[in-house]
Amino acid sequence: MTLNVKERRNKTGTVLVATGEINSETSGSLLQALLPLVREGKPLKIDLTAVSYVSSAGLRTLLVVYREAQHAGVAVTLYGVSEEVRFVMSATGFLDFFETGEAVAAAAKAKAKAKAKAAR
């Protein structure tokens, strides 16, 4: 299986959309795509909706990206994490390193709810 990556840029940052599997054969190209984006210093969203599998090599790649982002002060958010990939990332503790789109959406909803309550 291969991995395809596409970038979408906007005013608030970059979205990298990954499709395929992140494994020992594809993790190097993913790292080459992600590190320059982290070094730009803008928020980065990684869309994993179409990623069906992440191996230990893929997890290492995401860890390198996380560490580089922490060093650069860049927010990295994962979106569309499938149940299978979420299970692997959660079981290994890797999911704790990243914000997920679900967590960001829940926080925004809670903030809006609190703001509406305070406005009453």
mmCIF file of N, CA, C and O in Angstrom, residues 9-71:
data_model
loop_
_atom_site.group_PDB
_atom_site.id
_atom_site.type_symbol
_atom_site.label_atom_id
_atom_site.label_comp_id
_atom_site.label_asym_id
_atom_site.label_seq_id
_atom_site.Cartn_x
_atom_site.Cartn_y
_atom_site.Cartn_z
ATOM 1 N N ARG A 9 -3.454 24.989 2.086
ATOM 2 C CA ARG A 9 -3.040 26.111 2.935
ATOM 3 C C ARG A 9 -4.156 27.144 3.009
ATOM 4 O O ARG A 9 -4.866 27.367 2.043
ATOM 5 N N ASN A 10 -4.259 27.761 4.186
ATOM 6 C CA ASN A 10 -5.183 28.871 4.346
ATOM 7 C C ASN A 10 -4.552 29.868 5.307
ATOM 8 O O ASN A 10 -3.401 29.697 5.714
ATOM 9 N N LYS A 11 -5.293 30.893 5.682
ATOM 10 C CA LYS A 11 -4.741 31.945 6.530
ATOM 11 C C LYS A 11 -4.333 31.447 7.905
ATOM 12 O O LYS A 11 -3.427 31.992 8.528
ATOM 13 N N THR A 12 -5.019 30.425 8.400
ATOM 14 C CA THR A 12 -4.758 29.959 9.766
ATOM 15 C C THR A 12 -3.718 28.853 9.855
ATOM 16 O O THR A 12 -3.324 28.486 10.955
ATOM 17 N N GLY A 13 -3.277 28.316 8.741
ATOM 18 C CA GLY A 13 -2.273 27.252 8.790
ATOM 19 C C GLY A 13 -2.362 26.334 7.592
ATOM 20 O O GLY A 13 -2.840 26.718 6.534
ATOM 21 N N THR A 14 -1.928 25.107 7.800
ATOM 22 C CA THR A 14 -1.874 24.128 6.724
ATOM 23 C C THR A 14 -2.590 22.858 7.149
ATOM 24 O O THR A 14 -2.489 22.435 8.295
ATOM 25 N N VAL A 15 -3.279 22.257 6.197
ATOM 26 C CA VAL A 15 -3.895 20.950 6.393
ATOM 27 C C VAL A 15 -3.163 19.980 5.480
ATOM 28 O O VAL A 15 -3.044 20.225 4.281
ATOM 29 N N LEU A 16 -2.660 18.899 6.057
ATOM 30 C CA LEU A 16 -2.050 17.851 5.258
ATOM 31 C C LEU A 16 -3.004 16.662 5.287
ATOM 32 O O LEU A 16 -3.345 16.158 6.354
ATOM 33 N N VAL A 17 -3.452 16.246 4.123
ATOM 34 C CA VAL A 17 -4.389 15.132 4.004
ATOM 35 C C VAL A 17 -3.595 13.907 3.574
ATOM 36 O O VAL A 17 -2.945 13.909 2.535
ATOM 37 N N ALA A 18 -3.637 12.863 4.408
ATOM 38 C CA ALA A 18 -2.930 11.616 4.123
ATOM 39 C C ALA A 18 -3.936 10.551 3.707
ATOM 40 O O ALA A 18 -5.015 10.452 4.287
ATOM 41 N N THR A 19 -3.552 9.752 2.706
ATOM 42 C CA THR A 19 -4.401 8.677 2.213
ATOM 43 C C THR A 19 -3.560 7.424 2.044
ATOM 44 O O THR A 19 -2.531 7.467 1.362
ATOM 45 N N GLY A 20 -3.978 6.325 2.671
ATOM 46 C CA GLY A 20 -3.262 5.061 2.530
ATOM 47 C C GLY A 20 -2.806 4.522 3.871
ATOM 48 O O GLY A 20 -3.528 4.628 4.863
ATOM 49 N N GLU A 21 -1.612 3.941 3.897
ATOM 50 C CA GLU A 21 -1.049 3.375 5.114
ATOM 51 C C GLU A 21 0.237 4.103 5.484
ATOM 52 O O GLU A 21 1.019 4.461 4.612
ATOM 53 N N ILE A 22 0.433 4.273 6.782
ATOM 54 C CA ILE A 22 1.689 4.861 7.272
ATOM 55 C C ILE A 22 2.469 3.708 7.885
ATOM 56 O O ILE A 22 2.138 3.213 8.955
ATOM 57 N N ASN A 23 3.486 3.259 7.151
ATOM 58 C CA ASN A 23 4.275 2.102 7.568
ATOM 59 C C ASN A 23 5.748 2.353 7.296
ATOM 60 O O ASN A 23 6.141 3.481 6.971
ATOM 61 N N SER A 24 6.557 1.326 7.410
ATOM 62 C CA SER A 24 8.002 1.506 7.241
ATOM 63 C C SER A 24 8.374 1.979 5.840
ATOM 64 O O SER A 24 9.386 2.656 5.662
ATOM 65 N N GLU A 25 7.574 1.646 4.854
ATOM 66 C CA GLU A 25 7.858 2.076 3.482
ATOM 67 C C GLU A 25 7.414 3.506 3.212
ATOM 68 O O GLU A 25 7.986 4.179 2.362
ATOM 69 N N THR A 26 6.406 3.978 3.914
ATOM 70 C CA THR A 26 5.827 5.283 3.594
ATOM 71 C C THR A 26 6.116 6.365 4.633
ATOM 72 O O THR A 26 5.926 7.546 4.351
ATOM 73 N N SER A 27 6.574 5.966 5.810
ATOM 74 C CA SER A 27 6.741 6.954 6.885
ATOM 75 C C SER A 27 7.816 7.992 6.571
ATOM 76 O O SER A 27 7.696 9.142 6.978
ATOM 77 N N GLY A 28 8.841 7.611 5.831
ATOM 78 C CA GLY A 28 9.891 8.567 5.471
ATOM 79 C C GLY A 28 9.365 9.697 4.604
ATOM 80 O O GLY A 28 9.692 10.874 4.823
ATOM 81 N N SER A 29 8.542 9.354 3.630
ATOM 82 C CA SER A 29 7.984 10.409 2.769
ATOM 83 C C SER A 29 7.009 11.285 3.535
ATOM 84 O O SER A 29 6.918 12.489 3.281
ATOM 85 N N LEU A 30 6.283 10.703 4.491
ATOM 86 C CA LEU A 30 5.389 11.506 5.326
ATOM 87 C C LEU A 30 6.198 12.487 6.170
ATOM 88 O O LEU A 30 5.845 13.664 6.274
ATOM 89 N N LEU A 31 7.283 12.014 6.743
ATOM 90 C CA LEU A 31 8.139 12.882 7.550
ATOM 91 C C LEU A 31 8.699 14.018 6.705
ATOM 92 O O LEU A 31 8.711 15.173 7.136
ATOM 93 N N GLN A 32 9.123 13.710 5.485
ATOM 94 C CA GLN A 32 9.650 14.749 4.586
ATOM 95 C C GLN A 32 8.588 15.776 4.225
ATOM 96 O O GLN A 32 8.899 16.933 3.972
ATOM 97 N N ALA A 33 7.332 15.363 4.204
ATOM 98 C CA ALA A 33 6.249 16.309 3.908
ATOM 99 C C ALA A 33 5.893 17.146 5.130
ATOM 100 O O ALA A 33 5.579 18.333 5.003
ATOM 101 N N LEU A 34 5.947 16.535 6.324
ATOM 102 C CA LEU A 34 5.486 17.221 7.531
ATOM 103 C C LEU A 34 6.503 18.172 8.151
ATOM 104 O O LEU A 34 6.134 19.257 8.615
ATOM 105 N N LEU A 35 7.764 17.791 8.211
ATOM 106 C CA LEU A 35 8.753 18.622 8.909
ATOM 107 C C LEU A 35 8.864 20.040 8.353
ATOM 108 O O LEU A 35 8.888 20.996 9.136
ATOM 109 N N PRO A 36 8.916 20.236 7.040
ATOM 110 C CA PRO A 36 8.957 21.617 6.542
ATOM 111 C C PRO A 36 7.716 22.420 6.936
ATOM 112 O O PRO A 36 7.808 23.619 7.187
ATOM 113 N N LEU A 37 6.565 21.762 7.017
ATOM 114 C CA LEU A 37 5.343 22.457 7.404
ATOM 115 C C LEU A 37 5.402 22.876 8.862
ATOM 116 O O LEU A 37 4.990 23.984 9.213
ATOM 117 N N VAL A 38 5.933 22.015 9.714
ATOM 118 C CA VAL A 38 6.092 22.369 11.133
ATOM 119 C C VAL A 38 7.055 23.537 11.261
ATOM 120 O O VAL A 38 6.816 24.475 12.026
ATOM 121 N N ARG A 39 8.117 23.509 10.509
ATOM 122 C CA ARG A 39 9.147 24.554 10.608
ATOM 123 C C ARG A 39 8.669 25.906 10.100
ATOM 124 O O ARG A 39 9.288 26.925 10.392
ATOM 125 N N GLU A 40 7.565 25.928 9.370
ATOM 126 C CA GLU A 40 6.987 27.208 8.934
ATOM 127 C C GLU A 40 6.415 27.980 10.119
ATOM 128 O O GLU A 40 6.206 29.179 10.031
ATOM 129 N N GLY A 41 6.105 27.270 11.192
ATOM 130 C CA GLY A 41 5.642 27.933 12.398
ATOM 131 C C GLY A 41 4.151 28.201 12.470
ATOM 132 O O GLY A 41 3.684 28.860 13.394
ATOM 133 N N LYS A 42 3.395 27.710 11.518
ATOM 134 C CA LYS A 42 1.946 27.910 11.519
ATOM 135 C C LYS A 42 1.260 26.634 11.994
ATOM 136 O O LYS A 42 1.800 25.539 11.847
ATOM 137 N N PRO A 43 0.052 26.759 12.558
ATOM 138 C CA PRO A 43 -0.666 25.567 12.996
ATOM 139 C C PRO A 43 -0.811 24.551 11.863
ATOM 140 O O PRO A 43 -1.014 24.916 10.702
ATOM 141 N N LEU A 44 -0.710 23.293 12.226
ATOM 142 C CA LEU A 44 -0.764 22.207 11.258
ATOM 143 C C LEU A 44 -1.857 21.226 11.651
ATOM 144 O O LEU A 44 -1.921 20.788 12.806
ATOM 145 N N LYS A 45 -2.707 20.915 10.702
ATOM 146 C CA LYS A 45 -3.743 19.908 10.892
ATOM 147 C C LYS A 45 -3.400 18.729 9.992
ATOM 148 O O LYS A 45 -3.116 18.928 8.812
ATOM 149 N N ILE A 46 -3.420 17.539 10.567
ATOM 150 C CA ILE A 46 -3.138 16.329 9.801
ATOM 151 C C ILE A 46 -4.435 15.533 9.715
ATOM 152 O O ILE A 46 -4.954 15.075 10.726
ATOM 153 N N ASP A 47 -4.946 15.396 8.502
ATOM 154 C CA ASP A 47 -6.197 14.689 8.274
ATOM 155 C C ASP A 47 -5.886 13.220 7.977
ATOM 156 O O ASP A 47 -5.309 12.894 6.938
ATOM 157 N N LEU A 48 -6.271 12.352 8.909
ATOM 158 C CA LEU A 48 -6.005 10.918 8.783
ATOM 159 C C LEU A 48 -7.261 10.128 8.420
ATOM 160 O O LEU A 48 -7.282 8.900 8.554
ATOM 161 N N THR A 49 -8.286 10.797 7.947
ATOM 162 C CA THR A 49 -9.555 10.147 7.633
ATOM 163 C C THR A 49 -9.359 8.943 6.712
ATOM 164 O O THR A 49 -9.982 7.902 6.907
ATOM 165 N N ALA A 50 -8.498 9.064 5.733
ATOM 166 C CA ALA A 50 -8.298 7.998 4.744
ATOM 167 C C ALA A 50 -7.065 7.147 5.035
ATOM 168 O O ALA A 50 -6.568 6.457 4.155
ATOM 169 N N VAL A 51 -6.574 7.194 6.273
ATOM 170 C CA VAL A 51 -5.445 6.341 6.669
ATOM 171 C C VAL A 51 -6.017 5.112 7.359
ATOM 172 O O VAL A 51 -6.706 5.216 8.369
ATOM 173 N N SER A 52 -5.710 3.953 6.790
ATOM 174 C CA SER A 52 -6.284 2.709 7.303
ATOM 175 C C SER A 52 -5.381 1.980 8.285
ATOM 176 O O SER A 52 -5.839 1.098 9.006
ATOM 177 N N TYR A 53 -4.095 2.355 8.339
ATOM 178 C CA TYR A 53 -3.146 1.600 9.155
ATOM 179 C C TYR A 53 -1.961 2.481 9.513
ATOM 180 O O TYR A 53 -1.479 3.246 8.675
ATOM 181 N N VAL A 54 -1.504 2.367 10.759
ATOM 182 C CA VAL A 54 -0.290 3.048 11.196
ATOM 183 C C VAL A 54 0.576 2.012 11.914
ATOM 184 O O VAL A 54 0.149 1.442 12.919
ATOM 185 N N SER A 55 1.776 1.775 11.398
ATOM 186 C CA SER A 55 2.699 0.821 12.014
ATOM 187 C C SER A 55 3.555 1.529 13.064
ATOM 188 O O SER A 55 3.437 2.739 13.267
ATOM 189 N N SER A 56 4.446 0.779 13.687
ATOM 190 C CA SER A 56 5.354 1.384 14.668
ATOM 191 C C SER A 56 6.239 2.433 14.002
ATOM 192 O O SER A 56 6.564 3.452 14.617
ATOM 193 N N ALA A 57 6.603 2.224 12.750
ATOM 194 C CA ALA A 57 7.393 3.227 12.023
ATOM 195 C C ALA A 57 6.574 4.505 11.827
ATOM 196 O O ALA A 57 7.098 5.618 11.928
ATOM 197 N N GLY A 58 5.300 4.350 11.577
ATOM 198 C CA GLY A 58 4.415 5.507 11.447
ATOM 199 C C GLY A 58 4.264 6.251 12.754
ATOM 200 O O GLY A 58 4.252 7.487 12.783
ATOM 201 N N LEU A 59 4.179 5.501 13.846
ATOM 202 C CA LEU A 59 4.100 6.127 15.162
ATOM 203 C C LEU A 59 5.373 6.906 15.465
ATOM 204 O O LEU A 59 5.315 8.021 16.000
ATOM 205 N N ARG A 60 6.518 6.336 15.121
ATOM 206 C CA ARG A 60 7.795 7.049 15.319
ATOM 207 C C ARG A 60 7.813 8.348 14.523
ATOM 208 O O ARG A 60 8.273 9.381 15.004
ATOM 209 N N THR A 61 7.307 8.302 13.304
ATOM 210 C CA THR A 61 7.250 9.494 12.467
ATOM 211 C C THR A 61 6.390 10.567 13.133
ATOM 212 O O THR A 61 6.784 11.735 13.205
ATOM 213 N N LEU A 62 5.239 10.175 13.627
ATOM 214 C CA LEU A 62 4.367 11.144 14.308
ATOM 215 C C LEU A 62 5.024 11.676 15.573
ATOM 216 O O LEU A 62 4.865 12.852 15.913
ATOM 217 N N LEU A 63 5.789 10.840 16.264
ATOM 218 C CA LEU A 63 6.502 11.298 17.457
ATOM 219 C C LEU A 63 7.565 12.334 17.097
ATOM 220 O O LEU A 63 7.713 13.349 17.781
ATOM 221 N N VAL A 64 8.289 12.112 16.011
ATOM 222 C CA VAL A 64 9.290 13.090 15.558
ATOM 223 C C VAL A 64 8.605 14.409 15.222
ATOM 224 O O VAL A 64 9.088 15.486 15.595
ATOM 225 N N VAL A 65 7.473 14.336 14.547
ATOM 226 C CA VAL A 65 6.719 15.548 14.201
ATOM 227 C C VAL A 65 6.254 16.248 15.474
ATOM 228 O O VAL A 65 6.375 17.471 15.593
ATOM 229 N N TYR A 66 5.754 15.499 16.432
ATOM 230 C CA TYR A 66 5.317 16.071 17.699
ATOM 231 C C TYR A 66 6.467 16.796 18.393
ATOM 232 O O TYR A 66 6.312 17.936 18.839
ATOM 233 N N ARG A 67 7.605 16.146 18.489
ATOM 234 C CA ARG A 67 8.754 16.763 19.170
ATOM 235 C C ARG A 67 9.226 18.014 18.451
ATOM 236 O O ARG A 67 9.544 19.025 19.082
ATOM 237 N N GLU A 68 9.261 17.965 17.148
ATOM 238 C CA GLU A 68 9.667 19.140 16.366
ATOM 239 C C GLU A 68 8.661 20.273 16.559
ATOM 240 O O GLU A 68 9.035 21.438 16.694
ATOM 241 N N ALA A 69 7.381 19.931 16.591
ATOM 242 C CA ALA A 69 6.339 20.940 16.784
ATOM 243 C C ALA A 69 6.438 21.560 18.176
ATOM 244 O O ALA A 69 6.282 22.776 18.332
ATOM 245 N N GLN A 70 6.711 20.744 19.186
ATOM 246 C CA GLN A 70 6.874 21.266 20.544
ATOM 247 C C GLN A 70 8.053 22.229 20.603
ATOM 248 O O GLN A 70 7.959 23.288 21.206
ATOM 249 N N HIS A 71 9.130 21.845 19.966
ATOM 250 C CA HIS A 71 10.331 22.694 19.939
ATOM 251 C C HIS A 71 10.050 24.029 19.235
ATOM 252 O O HIS A 71 10.536 25.072 19.663
#
